[in-house]
Each structure stands twice: as structure tokens, then as C-alpha cells.
GROMACS .gro file of C-alpha atoms in nm:
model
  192
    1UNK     CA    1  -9.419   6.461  -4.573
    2UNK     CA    2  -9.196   6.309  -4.832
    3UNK     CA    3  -9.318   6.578  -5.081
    4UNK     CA    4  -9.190   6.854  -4.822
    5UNK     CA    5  -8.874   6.666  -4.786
    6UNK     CA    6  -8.762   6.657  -5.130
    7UNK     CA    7  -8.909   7.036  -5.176
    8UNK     CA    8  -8.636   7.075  -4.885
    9UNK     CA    9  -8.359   6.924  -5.032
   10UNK     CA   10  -8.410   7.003  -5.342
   11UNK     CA   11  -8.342   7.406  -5.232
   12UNK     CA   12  -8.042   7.232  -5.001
   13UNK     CA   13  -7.816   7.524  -5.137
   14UNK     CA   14  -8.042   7.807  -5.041
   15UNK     CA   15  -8.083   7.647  -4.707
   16UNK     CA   16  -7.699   7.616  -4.637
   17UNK     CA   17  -7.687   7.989  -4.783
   18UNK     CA   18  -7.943   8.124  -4.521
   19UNK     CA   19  -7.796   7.892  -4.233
   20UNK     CA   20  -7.424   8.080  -4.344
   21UNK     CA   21  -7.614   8.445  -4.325
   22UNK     CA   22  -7.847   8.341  -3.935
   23UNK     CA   23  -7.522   8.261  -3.794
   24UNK     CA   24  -7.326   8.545  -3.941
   25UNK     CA   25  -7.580   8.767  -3.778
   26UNK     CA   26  -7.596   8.571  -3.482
   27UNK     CA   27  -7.233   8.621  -3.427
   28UNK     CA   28  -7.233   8.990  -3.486
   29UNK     CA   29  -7.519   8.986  -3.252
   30UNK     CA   30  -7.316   8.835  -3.022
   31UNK     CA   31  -7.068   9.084  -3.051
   32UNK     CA   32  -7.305   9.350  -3.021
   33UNK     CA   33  -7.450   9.212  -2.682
   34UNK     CA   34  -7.062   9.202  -2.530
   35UNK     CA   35  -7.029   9.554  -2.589
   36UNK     CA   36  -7.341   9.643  -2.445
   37UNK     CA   37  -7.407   9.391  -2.189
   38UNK     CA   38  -7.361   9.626  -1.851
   39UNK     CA   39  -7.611   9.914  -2.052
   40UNK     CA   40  -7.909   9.688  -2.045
   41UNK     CA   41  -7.862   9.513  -1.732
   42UNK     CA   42  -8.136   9.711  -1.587
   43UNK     CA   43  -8.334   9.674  -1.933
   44UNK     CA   44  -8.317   9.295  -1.866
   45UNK     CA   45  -8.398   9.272  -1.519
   46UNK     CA   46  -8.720   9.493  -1.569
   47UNK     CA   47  -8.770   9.234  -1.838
   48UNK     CA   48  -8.771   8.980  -1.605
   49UNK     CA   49  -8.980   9.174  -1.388
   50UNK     CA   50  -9.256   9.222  -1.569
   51UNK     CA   51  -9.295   8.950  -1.822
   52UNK     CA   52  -9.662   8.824  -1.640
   53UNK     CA   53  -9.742   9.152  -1.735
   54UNK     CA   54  -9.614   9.182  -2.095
   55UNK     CA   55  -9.853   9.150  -2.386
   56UNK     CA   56  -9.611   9.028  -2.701
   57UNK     CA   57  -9.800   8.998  -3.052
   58UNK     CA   58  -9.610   8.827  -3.328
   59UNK     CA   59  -9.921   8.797  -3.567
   60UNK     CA   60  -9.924   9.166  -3.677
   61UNK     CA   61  -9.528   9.181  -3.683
   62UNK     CA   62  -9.520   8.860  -3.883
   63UNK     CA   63  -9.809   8.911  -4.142
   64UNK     CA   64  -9.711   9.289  -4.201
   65UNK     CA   65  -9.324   9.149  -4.285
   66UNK     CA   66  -9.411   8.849  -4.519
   67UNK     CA   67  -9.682   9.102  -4.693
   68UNK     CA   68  -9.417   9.371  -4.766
   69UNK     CA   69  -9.165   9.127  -4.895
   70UNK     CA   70  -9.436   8.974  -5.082
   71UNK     CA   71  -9.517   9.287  -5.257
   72UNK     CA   72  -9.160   9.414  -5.294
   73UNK     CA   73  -9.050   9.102  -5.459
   74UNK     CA   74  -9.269   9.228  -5.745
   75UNK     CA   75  -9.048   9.524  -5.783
   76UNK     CA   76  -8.756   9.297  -5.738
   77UNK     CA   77  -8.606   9.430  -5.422
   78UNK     CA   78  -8.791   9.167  -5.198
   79UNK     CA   79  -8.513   8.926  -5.198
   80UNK     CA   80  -8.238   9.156  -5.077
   81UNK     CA   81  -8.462   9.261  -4.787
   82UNK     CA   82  -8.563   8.864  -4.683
   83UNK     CA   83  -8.219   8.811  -4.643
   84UNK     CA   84  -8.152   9.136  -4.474
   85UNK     CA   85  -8.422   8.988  -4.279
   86UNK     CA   86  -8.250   8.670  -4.206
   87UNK     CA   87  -7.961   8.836  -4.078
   88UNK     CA   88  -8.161   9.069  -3.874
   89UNK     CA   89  -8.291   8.797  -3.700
   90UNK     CA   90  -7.974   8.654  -3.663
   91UNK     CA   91  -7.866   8.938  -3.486
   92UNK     CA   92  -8.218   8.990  -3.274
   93UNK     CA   93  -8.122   8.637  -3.114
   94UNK     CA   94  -7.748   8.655  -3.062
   95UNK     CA   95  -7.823   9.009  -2.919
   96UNK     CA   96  -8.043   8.876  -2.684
   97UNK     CA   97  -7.860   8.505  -2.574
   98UNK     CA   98  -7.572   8.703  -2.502
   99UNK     CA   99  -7.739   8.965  -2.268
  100UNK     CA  100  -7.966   8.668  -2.099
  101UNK     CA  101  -7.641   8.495  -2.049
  102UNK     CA  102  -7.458   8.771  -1.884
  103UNK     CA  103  -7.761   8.825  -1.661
  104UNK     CA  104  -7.887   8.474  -1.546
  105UNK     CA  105  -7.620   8.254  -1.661
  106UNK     CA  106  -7.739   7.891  -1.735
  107UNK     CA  107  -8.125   7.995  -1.705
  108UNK     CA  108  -8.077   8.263  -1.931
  109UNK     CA  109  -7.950   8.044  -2.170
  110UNK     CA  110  -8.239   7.779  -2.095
  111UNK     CA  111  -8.485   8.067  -2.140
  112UNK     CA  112  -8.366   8.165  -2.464
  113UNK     CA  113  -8.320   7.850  -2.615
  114UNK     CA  114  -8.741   7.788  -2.486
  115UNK     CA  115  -8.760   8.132  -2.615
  116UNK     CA  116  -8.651   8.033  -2.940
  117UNK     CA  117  -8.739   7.674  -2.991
  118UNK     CA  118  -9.147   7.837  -2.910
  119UNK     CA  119  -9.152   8.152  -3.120
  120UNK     CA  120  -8.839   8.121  -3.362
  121UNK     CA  121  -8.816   7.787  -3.506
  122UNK     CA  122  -9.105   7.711  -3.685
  123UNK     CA  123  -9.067   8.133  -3.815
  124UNK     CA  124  -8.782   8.059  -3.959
  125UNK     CA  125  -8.880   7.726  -4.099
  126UNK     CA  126  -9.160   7.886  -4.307
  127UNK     CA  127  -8.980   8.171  -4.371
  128UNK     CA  128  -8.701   7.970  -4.537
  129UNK     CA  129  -8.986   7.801  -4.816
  130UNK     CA  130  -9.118   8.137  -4.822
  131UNK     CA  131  -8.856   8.238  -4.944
  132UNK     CA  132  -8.728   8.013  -5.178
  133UNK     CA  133  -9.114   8.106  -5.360
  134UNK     CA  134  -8.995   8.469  -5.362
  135UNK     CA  135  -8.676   8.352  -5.518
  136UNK     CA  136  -8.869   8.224  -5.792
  137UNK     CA  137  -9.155   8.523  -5.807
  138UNK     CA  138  -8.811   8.711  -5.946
  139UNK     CA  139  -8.693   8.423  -6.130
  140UNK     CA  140  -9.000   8.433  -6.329
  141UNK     CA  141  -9.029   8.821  -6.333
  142UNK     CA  142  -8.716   8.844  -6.481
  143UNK     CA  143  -8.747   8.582  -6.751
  144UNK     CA  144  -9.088   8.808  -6.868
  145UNK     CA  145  -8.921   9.104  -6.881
  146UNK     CA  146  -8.551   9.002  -7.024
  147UNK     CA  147  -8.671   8.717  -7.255
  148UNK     CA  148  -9.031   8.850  -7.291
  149UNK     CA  149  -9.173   8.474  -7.155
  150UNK     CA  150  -9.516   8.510  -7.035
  151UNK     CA  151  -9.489   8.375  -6.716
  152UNK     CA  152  -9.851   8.522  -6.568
  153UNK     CA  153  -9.994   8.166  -6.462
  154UNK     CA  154  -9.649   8.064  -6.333
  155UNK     CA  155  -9.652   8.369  -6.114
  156UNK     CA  156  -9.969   8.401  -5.999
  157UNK     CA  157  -9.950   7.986  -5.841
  158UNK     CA  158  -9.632   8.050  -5.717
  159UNK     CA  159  -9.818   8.416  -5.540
  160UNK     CA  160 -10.116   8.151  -5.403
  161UNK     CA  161  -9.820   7.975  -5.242
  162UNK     CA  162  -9.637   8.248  -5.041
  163UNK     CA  163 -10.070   8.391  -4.961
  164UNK     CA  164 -10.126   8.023  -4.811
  165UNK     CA  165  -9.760   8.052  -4.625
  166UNK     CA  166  -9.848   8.370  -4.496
  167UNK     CA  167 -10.207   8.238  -4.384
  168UNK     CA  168 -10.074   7.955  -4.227
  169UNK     CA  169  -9.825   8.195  -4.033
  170UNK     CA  170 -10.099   8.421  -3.942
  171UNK     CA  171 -10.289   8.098  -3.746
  172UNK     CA  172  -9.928   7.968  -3.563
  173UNK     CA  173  -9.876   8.342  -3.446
  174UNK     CA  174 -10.235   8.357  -3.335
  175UNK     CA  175 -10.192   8.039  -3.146
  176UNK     CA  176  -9.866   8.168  -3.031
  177UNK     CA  177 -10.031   8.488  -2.913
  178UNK     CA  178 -10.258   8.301  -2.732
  179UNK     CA  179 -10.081   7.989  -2.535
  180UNK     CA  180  -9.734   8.034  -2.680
  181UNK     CA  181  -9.697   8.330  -2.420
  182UNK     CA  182  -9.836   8.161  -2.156
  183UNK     CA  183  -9.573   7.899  -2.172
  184UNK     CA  184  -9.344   8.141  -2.206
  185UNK     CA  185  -9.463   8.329  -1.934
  186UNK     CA  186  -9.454   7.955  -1.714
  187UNK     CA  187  -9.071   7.957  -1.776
  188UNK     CA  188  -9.017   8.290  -1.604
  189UNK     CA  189  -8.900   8.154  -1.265
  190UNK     CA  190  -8.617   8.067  -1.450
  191UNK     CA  191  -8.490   8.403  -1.445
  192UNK     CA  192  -8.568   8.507  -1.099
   0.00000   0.00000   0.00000
């Protein structure tokens, strides 16, 4: 625990710097979901209508995002799109608070925040490390090719990292497939 804590601190600036570019997208989504908020009123309520029914699978989303960003840090555009990413997501849950809010009031918001605090928090927490580990795939990609540094070994460790991140991603959203929509699911009077 205390080596994860002073992996976390030690990247405090890249932290603040992704907390600065979730809210900025959470605002805009915010924005976004005013304007829109009477054209998916009925999109909502259906929603709420049919969540027993919905099937939601974040395992295939999740594994087929961290594997393109993986690979795309290699050609050094991986970066720009994680935090294109961030902000995305940012957006996805502002979007969303805002219309739940407009809809069901205080239980919309209590949905949401379950909503998030089940399927969003721990994302984003091992999204954040993942990450910083692309940040320093490109690091060491550019050192080889601007100061010709063999960084290989360097590189392929820091590869084995973000391949166990995405594993252990792979097993939450598997879990979360499995009883993370059920609980879900439970919380559904709230917007009835």
C-alpha cells in the first residue's frame, strides 16, 4: 500500500492535470445536457424502463480502449488520445448527471453518483497509473529515437505493467458485468 502511495504522489502533477481536464469535460458535459435536457426526456424514461432488461458490458469496451492506447502510444499518438479520453469521460458523466437530474431530481442524482462510485471510480483510478506508464512508454521512445538510448528493457517492463493493468481491468469489468449490474439494477426504484 505504501508503495502505491508514493507511486501516487510521486505523479501528484499528472493527477492534478487529469483532475483539471475530468472536470473540464464534466462541465461542458454539463452544458451539453442543459441544452438537450427536454430531447431525451423520453430517452431517459425508457431508460428507466427497461434497465431489468438491459445487458451493459464494460469488459469488451474497456479492454479494446486500454489495448488501442497501448498500441498507439508506440506510434506516439497514445497520449493525446488518453487524455482525449479523460475528457470524454468527463463529458459521458456530466452529460448524463445533468439529464438524470432534470428527470428524477434527488434520485437521479443518487443514481448517478451509485452509478459512478460502481462502474467509474475504480476505471478511472487505474486508468490514471495507466497512464502515467504510457507517459513514460513515450518518454522512453523518444529518448531512443532523439538521443539514440537503447531503452528496449526499459520499455518492454514498463509494456508488462500497462498488460497486467489491463488484465486486472479485464477481471473488475468481468465482476462488474456480472454483480456490478445487478446492484445497479437493485437501485432502479430509485428512478421510478
Amino acid at each position: 500500500m505504501k508503495k502505491i502511495w508514493t507511486s501516487l504522489s510521486k505523479h501528484k502533477n499528472l493527477w492534478i492535470f487529469l483532475s483539471i481536464i475530468l472536470a473540464f469535460g464534466f462541465a461542458v458535459g454539463i452544458y451539453f445536457g442543459m441544452l438537450s435536457r427536454n430531447s431525451f426526456q423520453n430517452t431517459i424514461s425508457n431508460y428507466a424502463l427497461s434497465l431489468a432488461e438491459n445487458a451493459t458490458h464494460f469488459s469488451i469496451t474497456h479492454f479494446a480502449i486500454f489495448s488501442i492506447l497501448l498500441i498507439s502510444t508506440f506510434f506516439l499518438i497514445g497520449i493525446p488520445l488518453a487524455v482525449g479520453y479523460i475528457f470524454y469521460e468527463g463529458i459521458s458523466f456530466g452529460f448524463c448527471l445533468t439529464l438524470f437530474i432534470t428527470n428524477y431530481q434527488w434520485n437521479g442524482l443518487l443514481y448517478m453518483l451509485i452509478f459512478f462510485i460502481i462502474t467509474r471510480l475504480f476505471f478511472l483510478l487505474i486508468f490514471g497509473i495507466f497512464l502515467s506508464k504510457l507517459i513514460r512508454i513515450g518518454k522512453s521512445i523518444m529518448r531512443w529515437i532523439i538521443y539514440k538510448k537503447n531503452q528496449k528493457d526499459y520499455i518492454f517492463h514498463i509494456t508488462l505493467n500497462c498488460i497486467l493493468l489491463i488484465l486486472l481491468l479485464l477481471c473488475y469489468d468481468l465482476f462488474l458485468d456480472l454483480v456490478g449490474i445487478k446492484l445497479i439494477r437493485y437501485f432502479g426504484f430509485l428512478l421510478s
